GROMACS .gro file of C-alpha atoms in nm:
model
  240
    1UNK     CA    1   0.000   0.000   0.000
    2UNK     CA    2   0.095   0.331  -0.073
    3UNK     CA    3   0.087   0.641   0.149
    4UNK     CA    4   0.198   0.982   0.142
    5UNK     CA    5   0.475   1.048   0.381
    6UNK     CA    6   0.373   1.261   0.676
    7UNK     CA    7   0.522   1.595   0.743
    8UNK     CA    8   0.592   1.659   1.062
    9UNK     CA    9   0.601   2.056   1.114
   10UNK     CA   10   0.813   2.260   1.324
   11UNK     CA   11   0.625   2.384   1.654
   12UNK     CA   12   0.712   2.755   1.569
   13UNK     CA   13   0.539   2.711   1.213
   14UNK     CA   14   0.232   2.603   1.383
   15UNK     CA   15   0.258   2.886   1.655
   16UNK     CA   16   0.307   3.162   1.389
   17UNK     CA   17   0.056   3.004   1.175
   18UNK     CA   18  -0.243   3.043   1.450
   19UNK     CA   19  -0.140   3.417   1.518
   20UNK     CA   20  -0.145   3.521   1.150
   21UNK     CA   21  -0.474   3.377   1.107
   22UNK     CA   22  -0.610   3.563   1.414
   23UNK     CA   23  -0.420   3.871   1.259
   24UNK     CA   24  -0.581   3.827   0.921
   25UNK     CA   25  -0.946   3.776   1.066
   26UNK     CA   26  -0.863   4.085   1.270
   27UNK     CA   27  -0.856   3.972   1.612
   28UNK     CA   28  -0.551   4.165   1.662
   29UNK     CA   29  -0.534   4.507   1.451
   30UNK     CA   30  -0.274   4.764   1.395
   31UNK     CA   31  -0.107   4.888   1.670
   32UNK     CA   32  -0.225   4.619   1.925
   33UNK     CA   33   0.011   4.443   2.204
   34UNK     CA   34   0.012   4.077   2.104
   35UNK     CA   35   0.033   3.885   2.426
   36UNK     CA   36   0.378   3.850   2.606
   37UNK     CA   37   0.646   3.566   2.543
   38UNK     CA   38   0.524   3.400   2.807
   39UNK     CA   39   0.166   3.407   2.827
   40UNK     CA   40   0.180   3.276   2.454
   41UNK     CA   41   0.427   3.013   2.618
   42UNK     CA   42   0.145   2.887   2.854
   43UNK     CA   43  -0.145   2.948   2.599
   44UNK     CA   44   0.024   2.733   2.349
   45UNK     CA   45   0.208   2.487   2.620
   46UNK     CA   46   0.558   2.539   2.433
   47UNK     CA   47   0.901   2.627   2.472
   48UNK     CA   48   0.956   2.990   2.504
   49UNK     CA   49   1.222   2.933   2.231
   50UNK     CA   50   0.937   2.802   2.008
   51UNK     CA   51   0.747   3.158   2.066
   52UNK     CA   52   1.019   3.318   1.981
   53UNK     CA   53   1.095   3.176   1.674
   54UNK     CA   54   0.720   3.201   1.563
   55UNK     CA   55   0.745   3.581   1.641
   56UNK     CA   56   1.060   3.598   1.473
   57UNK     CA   57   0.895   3.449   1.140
   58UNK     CA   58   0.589   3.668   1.173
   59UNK     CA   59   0.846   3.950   1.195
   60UNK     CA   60   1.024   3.845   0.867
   61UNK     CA   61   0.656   3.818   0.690
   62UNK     CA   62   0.603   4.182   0.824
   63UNK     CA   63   0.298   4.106   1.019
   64UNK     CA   64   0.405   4.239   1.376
   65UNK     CA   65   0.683   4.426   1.496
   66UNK     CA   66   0.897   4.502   1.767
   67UNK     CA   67   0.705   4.648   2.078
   68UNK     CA   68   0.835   4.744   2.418
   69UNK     CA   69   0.961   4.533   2.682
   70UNK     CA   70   0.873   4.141   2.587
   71UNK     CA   71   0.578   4.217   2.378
   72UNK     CA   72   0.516   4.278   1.960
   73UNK     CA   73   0.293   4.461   1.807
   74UNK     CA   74   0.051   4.421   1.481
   75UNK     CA   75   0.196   4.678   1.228
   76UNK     CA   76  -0.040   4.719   0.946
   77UNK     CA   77   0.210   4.960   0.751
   78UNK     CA   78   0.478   4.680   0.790
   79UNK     CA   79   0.278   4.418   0.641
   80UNK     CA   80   0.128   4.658   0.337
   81UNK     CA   81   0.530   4.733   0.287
   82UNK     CA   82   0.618   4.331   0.292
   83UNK     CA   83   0.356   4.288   0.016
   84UNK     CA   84   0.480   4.539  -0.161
   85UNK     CA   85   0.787   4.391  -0.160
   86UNK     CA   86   0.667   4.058  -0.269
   87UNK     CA   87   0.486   4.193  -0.558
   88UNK     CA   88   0.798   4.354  -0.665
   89UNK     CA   89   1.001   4.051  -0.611
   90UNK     CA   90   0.766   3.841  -0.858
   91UNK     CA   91   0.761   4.114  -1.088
   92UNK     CA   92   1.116   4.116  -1.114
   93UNK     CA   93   1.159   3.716  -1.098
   94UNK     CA   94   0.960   3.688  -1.391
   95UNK     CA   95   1.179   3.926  -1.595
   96UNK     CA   96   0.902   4.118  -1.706
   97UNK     CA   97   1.010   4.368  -1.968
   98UNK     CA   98   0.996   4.714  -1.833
   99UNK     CA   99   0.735   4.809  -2.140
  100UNK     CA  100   0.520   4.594  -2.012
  101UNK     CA  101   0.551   4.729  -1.669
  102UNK     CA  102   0.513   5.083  -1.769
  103UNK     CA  103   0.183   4.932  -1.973
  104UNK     CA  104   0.025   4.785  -1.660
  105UNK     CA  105   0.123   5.137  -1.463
  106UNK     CA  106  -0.070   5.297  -1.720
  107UNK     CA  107  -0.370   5.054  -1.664
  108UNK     CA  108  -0.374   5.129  -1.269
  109UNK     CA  109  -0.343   5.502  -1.276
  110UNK     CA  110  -0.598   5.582  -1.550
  111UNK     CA  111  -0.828   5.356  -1.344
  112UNK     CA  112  -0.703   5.538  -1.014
  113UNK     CA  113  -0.710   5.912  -1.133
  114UNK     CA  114  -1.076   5.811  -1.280
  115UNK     CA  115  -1.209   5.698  -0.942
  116UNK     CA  116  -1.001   6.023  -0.778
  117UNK     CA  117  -1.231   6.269  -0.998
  118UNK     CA  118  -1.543   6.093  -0.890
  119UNK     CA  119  -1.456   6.124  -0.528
  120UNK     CA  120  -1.194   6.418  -0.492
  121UNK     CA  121  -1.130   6.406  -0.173
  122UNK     CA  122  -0.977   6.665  -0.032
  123UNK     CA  123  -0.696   6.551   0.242
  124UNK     CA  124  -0.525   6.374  -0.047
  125UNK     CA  125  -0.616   6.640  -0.335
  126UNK     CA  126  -0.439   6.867  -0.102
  127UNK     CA  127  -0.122   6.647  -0.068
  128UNK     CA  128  -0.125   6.618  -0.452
  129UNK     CA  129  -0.123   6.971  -0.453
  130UNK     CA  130   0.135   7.014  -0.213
  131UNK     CA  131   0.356   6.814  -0.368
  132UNK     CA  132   0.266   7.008  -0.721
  133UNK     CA  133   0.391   7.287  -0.555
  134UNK     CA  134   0.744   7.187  -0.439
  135UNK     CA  135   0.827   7.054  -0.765
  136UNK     CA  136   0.817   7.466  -0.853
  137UNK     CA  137   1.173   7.479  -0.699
  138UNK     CA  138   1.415   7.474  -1.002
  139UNK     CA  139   1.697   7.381  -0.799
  140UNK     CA  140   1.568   7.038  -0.750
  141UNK     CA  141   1.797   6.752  -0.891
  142UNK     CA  142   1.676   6.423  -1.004
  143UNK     CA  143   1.698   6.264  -0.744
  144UNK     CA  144   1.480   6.487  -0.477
  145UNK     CA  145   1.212   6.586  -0.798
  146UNK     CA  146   1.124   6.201  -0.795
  147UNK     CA  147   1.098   6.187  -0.454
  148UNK     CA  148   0.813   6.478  -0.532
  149UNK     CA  149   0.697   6.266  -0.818
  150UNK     CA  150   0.606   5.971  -0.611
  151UNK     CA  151   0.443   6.191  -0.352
  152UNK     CA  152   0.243   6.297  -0.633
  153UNK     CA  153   0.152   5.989  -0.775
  154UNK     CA  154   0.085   5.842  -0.422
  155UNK     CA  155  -0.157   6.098  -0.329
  156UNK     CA  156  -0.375   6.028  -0.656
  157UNK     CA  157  -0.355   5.652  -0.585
  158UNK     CA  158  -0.464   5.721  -0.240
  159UNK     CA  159  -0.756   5.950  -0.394
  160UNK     CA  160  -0.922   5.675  -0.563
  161UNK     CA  161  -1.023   5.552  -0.208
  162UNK     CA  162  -0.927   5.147  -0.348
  163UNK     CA  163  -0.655   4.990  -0.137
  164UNK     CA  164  -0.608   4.740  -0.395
  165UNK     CA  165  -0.502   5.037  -0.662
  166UNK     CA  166  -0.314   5.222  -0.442
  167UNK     CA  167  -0.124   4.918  -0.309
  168UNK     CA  168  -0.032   4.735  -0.702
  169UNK     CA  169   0.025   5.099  -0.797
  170UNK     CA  170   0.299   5.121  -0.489
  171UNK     CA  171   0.433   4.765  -0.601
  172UNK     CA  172   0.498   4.835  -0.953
  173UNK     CA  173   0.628   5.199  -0.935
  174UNK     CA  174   0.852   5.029  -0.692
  175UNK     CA  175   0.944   4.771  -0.942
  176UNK     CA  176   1.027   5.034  -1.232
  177UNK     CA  177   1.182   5.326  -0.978
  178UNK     CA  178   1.561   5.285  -1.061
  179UNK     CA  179   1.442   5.317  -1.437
  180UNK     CA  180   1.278   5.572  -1.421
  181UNK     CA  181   1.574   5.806  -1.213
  182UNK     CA  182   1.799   5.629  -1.448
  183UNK     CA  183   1.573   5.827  -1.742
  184UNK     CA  184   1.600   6.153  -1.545
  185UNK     CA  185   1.973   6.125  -1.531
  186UNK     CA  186   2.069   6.074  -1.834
  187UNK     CA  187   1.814   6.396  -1.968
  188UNK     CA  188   1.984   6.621  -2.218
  189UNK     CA  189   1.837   6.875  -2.103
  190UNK     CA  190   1.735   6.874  -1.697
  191UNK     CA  191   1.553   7.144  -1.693
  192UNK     CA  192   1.362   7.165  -1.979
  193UNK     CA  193   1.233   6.795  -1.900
  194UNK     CA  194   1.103   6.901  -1.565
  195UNK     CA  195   0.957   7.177  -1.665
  196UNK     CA  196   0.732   6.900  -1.925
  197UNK     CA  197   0.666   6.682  -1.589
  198UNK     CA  198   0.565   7.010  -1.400
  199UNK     CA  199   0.314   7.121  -1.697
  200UNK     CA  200   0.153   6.727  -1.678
  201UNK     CA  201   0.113   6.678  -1.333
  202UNK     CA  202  -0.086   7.016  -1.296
  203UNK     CA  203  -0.308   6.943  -1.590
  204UNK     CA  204  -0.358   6.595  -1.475
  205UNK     CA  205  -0.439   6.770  -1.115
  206UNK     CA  206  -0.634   7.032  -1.279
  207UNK     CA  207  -0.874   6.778  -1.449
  208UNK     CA  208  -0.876   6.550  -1.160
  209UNK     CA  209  -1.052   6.842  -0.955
  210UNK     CA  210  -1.265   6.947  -1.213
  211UNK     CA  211  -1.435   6.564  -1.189
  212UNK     CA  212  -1.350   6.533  -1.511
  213UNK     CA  213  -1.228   6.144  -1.487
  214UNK     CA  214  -1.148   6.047  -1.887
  215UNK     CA  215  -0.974   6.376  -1.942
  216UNK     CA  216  -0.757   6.283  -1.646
  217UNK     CA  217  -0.682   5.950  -1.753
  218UNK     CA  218  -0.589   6.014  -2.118
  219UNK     CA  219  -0.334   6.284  -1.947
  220UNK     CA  220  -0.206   5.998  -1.706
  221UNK     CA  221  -0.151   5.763  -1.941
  222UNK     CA  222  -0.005   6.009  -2.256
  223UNK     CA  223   0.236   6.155  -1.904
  224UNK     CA  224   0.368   5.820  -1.808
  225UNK     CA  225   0.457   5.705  -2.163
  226UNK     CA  226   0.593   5.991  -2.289
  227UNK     CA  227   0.800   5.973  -1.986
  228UNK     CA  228   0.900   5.649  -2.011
  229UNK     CA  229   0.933   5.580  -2.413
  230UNK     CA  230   1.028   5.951  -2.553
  231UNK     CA  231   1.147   6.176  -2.277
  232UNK     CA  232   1.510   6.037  -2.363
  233UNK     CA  233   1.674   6.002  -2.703
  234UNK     CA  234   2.039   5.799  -2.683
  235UNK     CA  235   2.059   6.033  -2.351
  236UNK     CA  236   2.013   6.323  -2.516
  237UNK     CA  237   1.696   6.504  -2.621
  238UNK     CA  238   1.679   6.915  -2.687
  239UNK     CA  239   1.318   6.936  -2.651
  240UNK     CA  240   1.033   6.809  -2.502
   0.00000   0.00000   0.00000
């Protein structure tokens, strides 16, 4: 007779495995004290060494962090940053050509800056705005204007009011980031490309305000593949 073999799994596993579940189903939520080493010790009747390693895992995963004294707490930023990370990591392990990437981006934030002009909220309107605004400073270098950029971007994302937008968004602009600075770098002409990106992102803003969703969109979309396919040439490129 034939019979699978049987797995025997590591008492840590099974410890971390019962505390994300209660995580994920929101028995613990962001910010909360887990319980201490050592009443998970006695509420699991293991090793404190087991615990530990179990927290350790669930550390790794992003799912709690360290708290004060003996005790961790549920980070929900850390876990939405772990995910992001993991999306990235497939991205990249599929060797997924950046065109395609850039294609999919496109896909996201016409769908995001759509749902933004319905809704136009204005806490994150206002950091779109704000962000707008500092990228006015033309001593800004590559390197800080994409920092601006990807406040910008962000805050749109975060104006649709869908976590599941704003978070893929996150993971592939993450996934694509070094390109992009790489593209900013090697600009002919610094200044005059900026000076493009600041005209786009205020008509993109502008029509995003004025609820006027499919004008926004077509502006995301012609903003990120211009950027991405023409704002270079060989390096160089006189105009824009």
């Amino acid at each position: 007779m034939d019979f699978d073999s049987i797995i025997r799994m590591p008492v840590s596993l099974q410890v971390a495995g019962q505390l994300r579940d209660r995580i994920l189903a929101g028995e613990f939520v962001a910010g909360q004290a887990l319980p201490t080493e050592r009443e998970l010790t006695q509420a699991f009747g293991v090793s404190r060494t087991s615990v530990r390693e179990a927290l350790r895992a669930l550390e790794a995963q992003g799912f709690v962090a360290s708290g004060p004294a003996s005790s961790r707490t549920v980070v929900a930023p850390g876990l939405s940053a772990a995910l992001r990370e993991a999306v990235g990591n497939l991205l990249r392990l599929q060797q997924i050509p950046v065109d395609d990437l850039v294609e999919f981006r496109c896909v996201i934030e016409r769908a995001t800056v759509g749902r933004a002009a319905e809704l136009r909220p204005q806490d994150a309107l206002a950091e779109a705005h704000a962000a707008v605004n500092a990228m006015q400073d033309r001593r800004l270098g590559p390197e800080a204007f994409e920092k601006l950029d990807l406040r910008f971007h962000v805050a749109l994302a975060a104006a649709s009011g869908n976590q599941a937008l704003h978070l893929v968004f996150l993971a592939v602009r993450d996934a694509i980031e070094l390109y992009l600075l790489d593209r900013m770098r090697r600009h002919g002409n610094l200044q005059v490309g900026l000076d493009r990106l600041r005209r786009e992102h205020a008509e993109i803003l502008e029509a995003v305000g004025a609820g006027e969703g499919e004008r926004a969109a077509e502006l995301m979309a012609a903003h990120i593949r211009g950027f991405a396919h023409s704002w270079v040439s060989d390096g160089v490129q006189a105009e824009c």
